[in-house]
mmCIF file with all atom_site columns, C-alpha atoms in Angstrom:
data_model
loop_
_atom_site.group_PDB
_atom_site.id
_atom_site.type_symbol
_atom_site.label_atom_id
_atom_site.label_alt_id
_atom_site.label_comp_id
_atom_site.label_asym_id
_atom_site.label_entity_id
_atom_site.label_seq_id
_atom_site.pdbx_PDB_ins_code
_atom_site.Cartn_x
_atom_site.Cartn_y
_atom_site.Cartn_z
_atom_site.occupancy
_atom_site.B_iso_or_equiv
_atom_site.pdbx_formal_charge
_atom_site.auth_seq_id
_atom_site.auth_comp_id
_atom_site.auth_asym_id
_atom_site.auth_atom_id
_atom_site.pdbx_PDB_model_num
ATOM 1   C CA . LEU A 1 1   ? -168.509 -262.761 -72.226  1.00 0.00 ? 1   LEU A CA 1
ATOM 2   C CA . GLN A 1 2   ? -169.672 -261.796 -75.741  1.00 0.00 ? 2   GLN A CA 1
ATOM 3   C CA . LYS A 1 3   ? -169.132 -265.346 -77.006  1.00 0.00 ? 3   LYS A CA 1
ATOM 4   C CA . THR A 1 4   ? -171.142 -266.747 -74.091  1.00 0.00 ? 4   THR A CA 1
ATOM 5   C CA . LEU A 1 5   ? -174.030 -264.373 -74.794  1.00 0.00 ? 5   LEU A CA 1
ATOM 6   C CA . ILE A 1 6   ? -173.959 -265.289 -78.482  1.00 0.00 ? 6   ILE A CA 1
ATOM 7   C CA . LEU A 1 7   ? -173.912 -268.994 -77.569  1.00 0.00 ? 7   LEU A CA 1
ATOM 8   C CA . LEU A 1 8   ? -176.974 -268.540 -75.353  1.00 0.00 ? 8   LEU A CA 1
ATOM 9   C CA . GLN A 1 9   ? -178.834 -266.461 -77.951  1.00 0.00 ? 9   GLN A CA 1
ATOM 10  C CA . VAL A 1 10  ? -178.157 -268.821 -80.861  1.00 0.00 ? 10  VAL A CA 1
ATOM 11  C CA . THR A 1 11  ? -178.837 -271.960 -78.787  1.00 0.00 ? 11  THR A CA 1
ATOM 12  C CA . LEU A 1 12  ? -182.144 -270.536 -77.573  1.00 0.00 ? 12  LEU A CA 1
ATOM 13  C CA . SER A 1 13  ? -183.219 -269.563 -81.092  1.00 0.00 ? 13  SER A CA 1
ATOM 14  C CA . VAL A 1 14  ? -182.306 -273.025 -82.431  1.00 0.00 ? 14  VAL A CA 1
ATOM 15  C CA . VAL A 1 15  ? -184.198 -274.796 -79.621  1.00 0.00 ? 15  VAL A CA 1
ATOM 16  C CA . VAL A 1 16  ? -187.264 -272.589 -80.137  1.00 0.00 ? 16  VAL A CA 1
ATOM 17  C CA . GLY A 1 17  ? -187.056 -272.936 -83.929  1.00 0.00 ? 17  GLY A CA 1
ATOM 18  C CA . LYS A 1 18  ? -186.689 -276.732 -83.779  1.00 0.00 ? 18  LYS A CA 1
ATOM 19  C CA . THR A 1 19  ? -189.592 -276.982 -81.327  1.00 0.00 ? 19  THR A CA 1
ATOM 20  C CA . LEU A 1 20  ? -191.796 -274.866 -83.598  1.00 0.00 ? 20  LEU A CA 1
ATOM 21  C CA . MET A 1 21  ? -190.793 -277.002 -86.615  1.00 0.00 ? 21  MET A CA 1
ATOM 22  C CA . ILE A 1 22  ? -191.973 -280.117 -84.743  1.00 0.00 ? 22  ILE A CA 1
ATOM 23  C CA . LEU A 1 23  ? -195.192 -278.575 -83.406  1.00 0.00 ? 23  LEU A CA 1
ATOM 24  C CA . PHE A 1 24  ? -196.155 -276.468 -86.439  1.00 0.00 ? 24  PHE A CA 1
ATOM 25  C CA . PRO A 1 25  ? -194.368 -277.895 -89.508  1.00 0.00 ? 25  PRO A CA 1
ATOM 26  C CA . ASN A 1 26  ? -196.573 -276.207 -92.127  1.00 0.00 ? 26  ASN A CA 1
ATOM 27  C CA . ALA A 1 27  ? -196.379 -272.759 -90.507  1.00 0.00 ? 27  ALA A CA 1
ATOM 28  C CA . MET A 1 28  ? -192.602 -273.049 -90.161  1.00 0.00 ? 28  MET A CA 1
ATOM 29  C CA . LYS A 1 29  ? -192.296 -274.163 -93.778  1.00 0.00 ? 29  LYS A CA 1
ATOM 30  C CA . ARG A 1 30  ? -194.182 -271.030 -94.860  1.00 0.00 ? 30  ARG A CA 1
ATOM 31  C CA . TYR A 1 31  ? -191.958 -268.894 -92.601  1.00 0.00 ? 31  TYR A CA 1
ATOM 32  C CA . ILE A 1 32  ? -188.734 -270.412 -93.950  1.00 0.00 ? 32  ILE A CA 1
ATOM 33  C CA . LEU A 1 33  ? -189.965 -270.023 -97.537  1.00 0.00 ? 33  LEU A CA 1
ATOM 34  C CA . LYS A 1 34  ? -190.646 -266.340 -96.785  1.00 0.00 ? 34  LYS A CA 1
ATOM 35  C CA . LEU A 1 35  ? -187.039 -266.036 -95.629  1.00 0.00 ? 35  LEU A CA 1
ATOM 36  C CA . GLY A 1 36  ? -186.008 -267.658 -98.913  1.00 0.00 ? 36  GLY A CA 1
ATOM 37  C CA . GLU A 1 37  ? -187.991 -265.031 -100.833 1.00 0.00 ? 37  GLU A CA 1
ATOM 38  C CA . LYS A 1 38  ? -186.203 -262.208 -99.031  1.00 0.00 ? 38  LYS A CA 1
ATOM 39  C CA . SER A 1 39  ? -182.811 -263.658 -99.916  1.00 0.00 ? 39  SER A CA 1
ATOM 40  C CA . ARG A 1 40  ? -184.065 -264.551 -103.430 1.00 0.00 ? 40  ARG A CA 1
ATOM 41  C CA . MET A 1 41  ? -182.993 -268.147 -102.839 1.00 0.00 ? 41  MET A CA 1
ATOM 42  C CA . ASN A 1 42  ? -186.407 -269.331 -104.043 1.00 0.00 ? 42  ASN A CA 1
ATOM 43  C CA . GLU A 1 43  ? -185.623 -267.997 -107.528 1.00 0.00 ? 43  GLU A CA 1
ATOM 44  C CA . ASN A 1 44  ? -183.077 -270.749 -108.095 1.00 0.00 ? 44  ASN A CA 1
ATOM 45  C CA . PRO A 1 45  ? -184.946 -273.746 -109.578 1.00 0.00 ? 45  PRO A CA 1
ATOM 46  C CA . LYS A 1 46  ? -182.278 -276.135 -108.281 1.00 0.00 ? 46  LYS A CA 1
ATOM 47  C CA . PHE A 1 47  ? -183.211 -275.356 -104.684 1.00 0.00 ? 47  PHE A CA 1
ATOM 48  C CA . SER A 1 48  ? -186.289 -276.890 -103.200 1.00 0.00 ? 48  SER A CA 1
ATOM 49  C CA . TYR A 1 49  ? -187.493 -276.577 -99.640  1.00 0.00 ? 49  TYR A CA 1
ATOM 50  C CA . GLU A 1 50  ? -187.063 -280.318 -99.133  1.00 0.00 ? 50  GLU A CA 1
ATOM 51  C CA . ASN A 1 51  ? -183.323 -279.944 -99.814  1.00 0.00 ? 51  ASN A CA 1
ATOM 52  C CA . TRP A 1 52  ? -182.505 -277.046 -97.501  1.00 0.00 ? 52  TRP A CA 1
ATOM 53  C CA . GLY A 1 53  ? -185.537 -276.344 -95.272  1.00 0.00 ? 53  GLY A CA 1
ATOM 54  C CA . PRO A 1 54  ? -184.966 -279.195 -92.810  1.00 0.00 ? 54  PRO A CA 1
ATOM 55  C CA . THR A 1 55  ? -181.389 -278.004 -92.208  1.00 0.00 ? 55  THR A CA 1
ATOM 56  C CA . PHE A 1 56  ? -182.724 -274.924 -90.396  1.00 0.00 ? 56  PHE A CA 1
ATOM 57  C CA . PHE A 1 57  ? -182.382 -275.278 -86.634  1.00 0.00 ? 57  PHE A CA 1
ATOM 58  C CA . SER A 1 58  ? -180.219 -278.420 -86.897  1.00 0.00 ? 58  SER A CA 1
ATOM 59  C CA . PHE A 1 59  ? -177.021 -278.988 -84.908  1.00 0.00 ? 59  PHE A CA 1
ATOM 60  C CA . LYS A 1 60  ? -174.941 -278.174 -88.009  1.00 0.00 ? 60  LYS A CA 1
ATOM 61  C CA . TYR A 1 61  ? -176.952 -274.961 -88.399  1.00 0.00 ? 61  TYR A CA 1
ATOM 62  C CA . LEU A 1 62  ? -176.200 -274.082 -84.761  1.00 0.00 ? 62  LEU A CA 1
ATOM 63  C CA . LEU A 1 63  ? -172.460 -274.638 -85.241  1.00 0.00 ? 63  LEU A CA 1
ATOM 64  C CA . PHE A 1 64  ? -172.404 -272.654 -88.493  1.00 0.00 ? 64  PHE A CA 1
ATOM 65  C CA . VAL A 1 65  ? -174.228 -269.649 -87.023  1.00 0.00 ? 65  VAL A CA 1
ATOM 66  C CA . LEU A 1 66  ? -171.987 -269.677 -83.944  1.00 0.00 ? 66  LEU A CA 1
ATOM 67  C CA . LYS A 1 67  ? -168.867 -269.805 -86.108  1.00 0.00 ? 67  LYS A CA 1
ATOM 68  C CA . VAL A 1 68  ? -170.029 -266.854 -88.219  1.00 0.00 ? 68  VAL A CA 1
ATOM 69  C CA . LYS A 1 69  ? -171.142 -264.727 -85.268  1.00 0.00 ? 69  LYS A CA 1
ATOM 70  C CA . TRP A 1 70  ? -167.985 -265.428 -83.261  1.00 0.00 ? 70  TRP A CA 1
ATOM 71  C CA . LYS A 1 71  ? -165.832 -264.627 -86.293  1.00 0.00 ? 71  LYS A CA 1
ATOM 72  C CA . ARG A 1 72  ? -167.619 -261.294 -86.712  1.00 0.00 ? 72  ARG A CA 1
ATOM 73  C CA . LEU A 1 73  ? -166.584 -260.330 -83.186  1.00 0.00 ? 73  LEU A CA 1
ATOM 74  C CA . GLU A 1 74  ? -163.004 -260.175 -84.478  1.00 0.00 ? 74  GLU A CA 1
ATOM 75  C CA . ASP A 1 75  ? -163.935 -258.095 -87.517  1.00 0.00 ? 75  ASP A CA 1
ATOM 76  C CA . GLU A 1 76  ? -164.775 -254.837 -85.793  1.00 0.00 ? 76  GLU A CA 1
ATOM 77  C CA . ALA A 1 77  ? -163.333 -251.879 -87.697  1.00 0.00 ? 77  ALA A CA 1
ATOM 78  C CA . LEU A 1 78  ? -162.928 -248.614 -85.853  1.00 0.00 ? 78  LEU A CA 1
ATOM 79  C CA . GLU A 1 79  ? -161.853 -245.294 -87.361  1.00 0.00 ? 79  GLU A CA 1
ATOM 80  C CA . GLY A 1 80  ? -158.224 -244.553 -86.606  1.00 0.00 ? 80  GLY A CA 1
ATOM 81  C CA . HIS A 1 81  ? -157.458 -248.138 -85.589  1.00 0.00 ? 81  HIS A CA 1
ATOM 82  C CA . PRO A 1 82  ? -155.738 -250.881 -87.617  1.00 0.00 ? 82  PRO A CA 1
ATOM 83  C CA . ALA A 1 83  ? -157.911 -252.737 -90.118  1.00 0.00 ? 83  ALA A CA 1
ATOM 84  C CA . PRO A 1 84  ? -159.129 -256.171 -89.005  1.00 0.00 ? 84  PRO A CA 1
ATOM 85  C CA . ASN A 1 85  ? -157.163 -259.036 -90.508  1.00 0.00 ? 85  ASN A CA 1
ATOM 86  C CA . THR A 1 86  ? -160.200 -261.055 -91.538  1.00 0.00 ? 86  THR A CA 1
ATOM 87  C CA . VAL A 1 87  ? -160.212 -264.423 -93.244  1.00 0.00 ? 87  VAL A CA 1
ATOM 88  C CA . VAL A 1 88  ? -160.779 -264.261 -97.012  1.00 0.00 ? 88  VAL A CA 1
ATOM 89  C CA . MET A 1 89  ? -160.927 -266.869 -99.736  1.00 0.00 ? 89  MET A CA 1
ATOM 90  C CA . THR A 1 90  ? -159.044 -266.602 -103.012 1.00 0.00 ? 90  THR A CA 1
ATOM 91  C CA . LEU A 1 91  ? -160.687 -267.392 -106.331 1.00 0.00 ? 91  LEU A CA 1
ATOM 92  C CA . SER A 1 92  ? -158.872 -270.743 -106.263 1.00 0.00 ? 92  SER A CA 1
ATOM 93  C CA . GLY A 1 93  ? -160.500 -271.571 -102.909 1.00 0.00 ? 93  GLY A CA 1
ATOM 94  C CA . GLU A 1 94  ? -157.415 -270.999 -100.746 1.00 0.00 ? 94  GLU A CA 1
ATOM 95  C CA . VAL A 1 95  ? -158.103 -269.551 -97.290  1.00 0.00 ? 95  VAL A CA 1
ATOM 96  C CA . ARG A 1 96  ? -155.898 -266.554 -96.497  1.00 0.00 ? 96  ARG A CA 1
ATOM 97  C CA . ARG A 1 97  ? -155.918 -263.472 -94.297  1.00 0.00 ? 97  ARG A CA 1
ATOM 98  C CA . LEU A 1 98  ? -156.685 -260.054 -95.736  1.00 0.00 ? 98  LEU A CA 1
ATOM 99  C CA . LEU A 1 99  ? -153.374 -258.517 -94.767  1.00 0.00 ? 99  LEU A CA 1
ATOM 100 C CA . ASP A 1 100 ? -151.494 -261.373 -96.518  1.00 0.00 ? 100 ASP A CA 1
ATOM 101 C CA . PHE A 1 101 ? -152.100 -259.385 -99.705  1.00 0.00 ? 101 PHE A CA 1
ATOM 102 C CA . MET A 1 102 ? -150.162 -256.323 -98.527  1.00 0.00 ? 102 MET A CA 1
ATOM 103 C CA . GLN A 1 103 ? -147.029 -255.630 -100.568 1.00 0.00 ? 103 GLN A CA 1
ATOM 104 C CA . ASP A 1 104 ? -144.320 -253.345 -99.168  1.00 0.00 ? 104 ASP A CA 1
ATOM 105 C CA . ASN A 1 105 ? -145.644 -249.779 -98.803  1.00 0.00 ? 105 ASN A CA 1
ATOM 106 C CA . ARG A 1 106 ? -148.298 -250.124 -101.493 1.00 0.00 ? 106 ARG A CA 1
ATOM 107 C CA . PRO A 1 107 ? -151.886 -249.470 -100.404 1.00 0.00 ? 107 PRO A CA 1
ATOM 108 C CA . LEU A 1 108 ? -154.255 -252.429 -100.309 1.00 0.00 ? 108 LEU A CA 1
ATOM 109 C CA . ILE A 1 109 ? -157.435 -251.628 -102.229 1.00 0.00 ? 109 ILE A CA 1
ATOM 110 C CA . LEU A 1 110 ? -160.572 -253.697 -101.705 1.00 0.00 ? 110 LEU A CA 1
ATOM 111 C CA . ASN A 1 111 ? -163.188 -253.721 -104.432 1.00 0.00 ? 111 ASN A CA 1
ATOM 112 C CA . PHE A 1 112 ? -166.556 -255.169 -103.498 1.00 0.00 ? 112 PHE A CA 1
ATOM 113 C CA . GLY A 1 113 ? -169.086 -256.107 -106.141 1.00 0.00 ? 113 GLY A CA 1
ATOM 114 C CA . SER A 1 114 ? -171.694 -258.674 -106.979 1.00 0.00 ? 114 SER A CA 1
ATOM 115 C CA . CYS A 1 115 ? -172.859 -260.759 -109.880 1.00 0.00 ? 115 CYS A CA 1
ATOM 116 C CA . THR A 1 116 ? -176.411 -261.883 -110.403 1.00 0.00 ? 116 THR A CA 1
#
């Protein structure tokens, strides 16, 4: 049921977004550029709107958003329950599961950080 609701929500937003891009291209460009400012994507000189803007509300965009949202349904962590075994990527690009890194009775420590 949750996947169906997500499918309907994402499909509706893509249809509305695509329609608005056709009817009001300049307004949608400004809106998408504002989104880029919030994520600081606009600060990268290698990215231009012409390269990534038209991908918003495309079929590939729809599939990507669905994949991410459906995957997050599996990642719910509740206190006192087992940790979710989410998909992670190694530095070499290999796709693994989080619990693949467990070794015997040793605790698994996750360290989250960022580089800018």
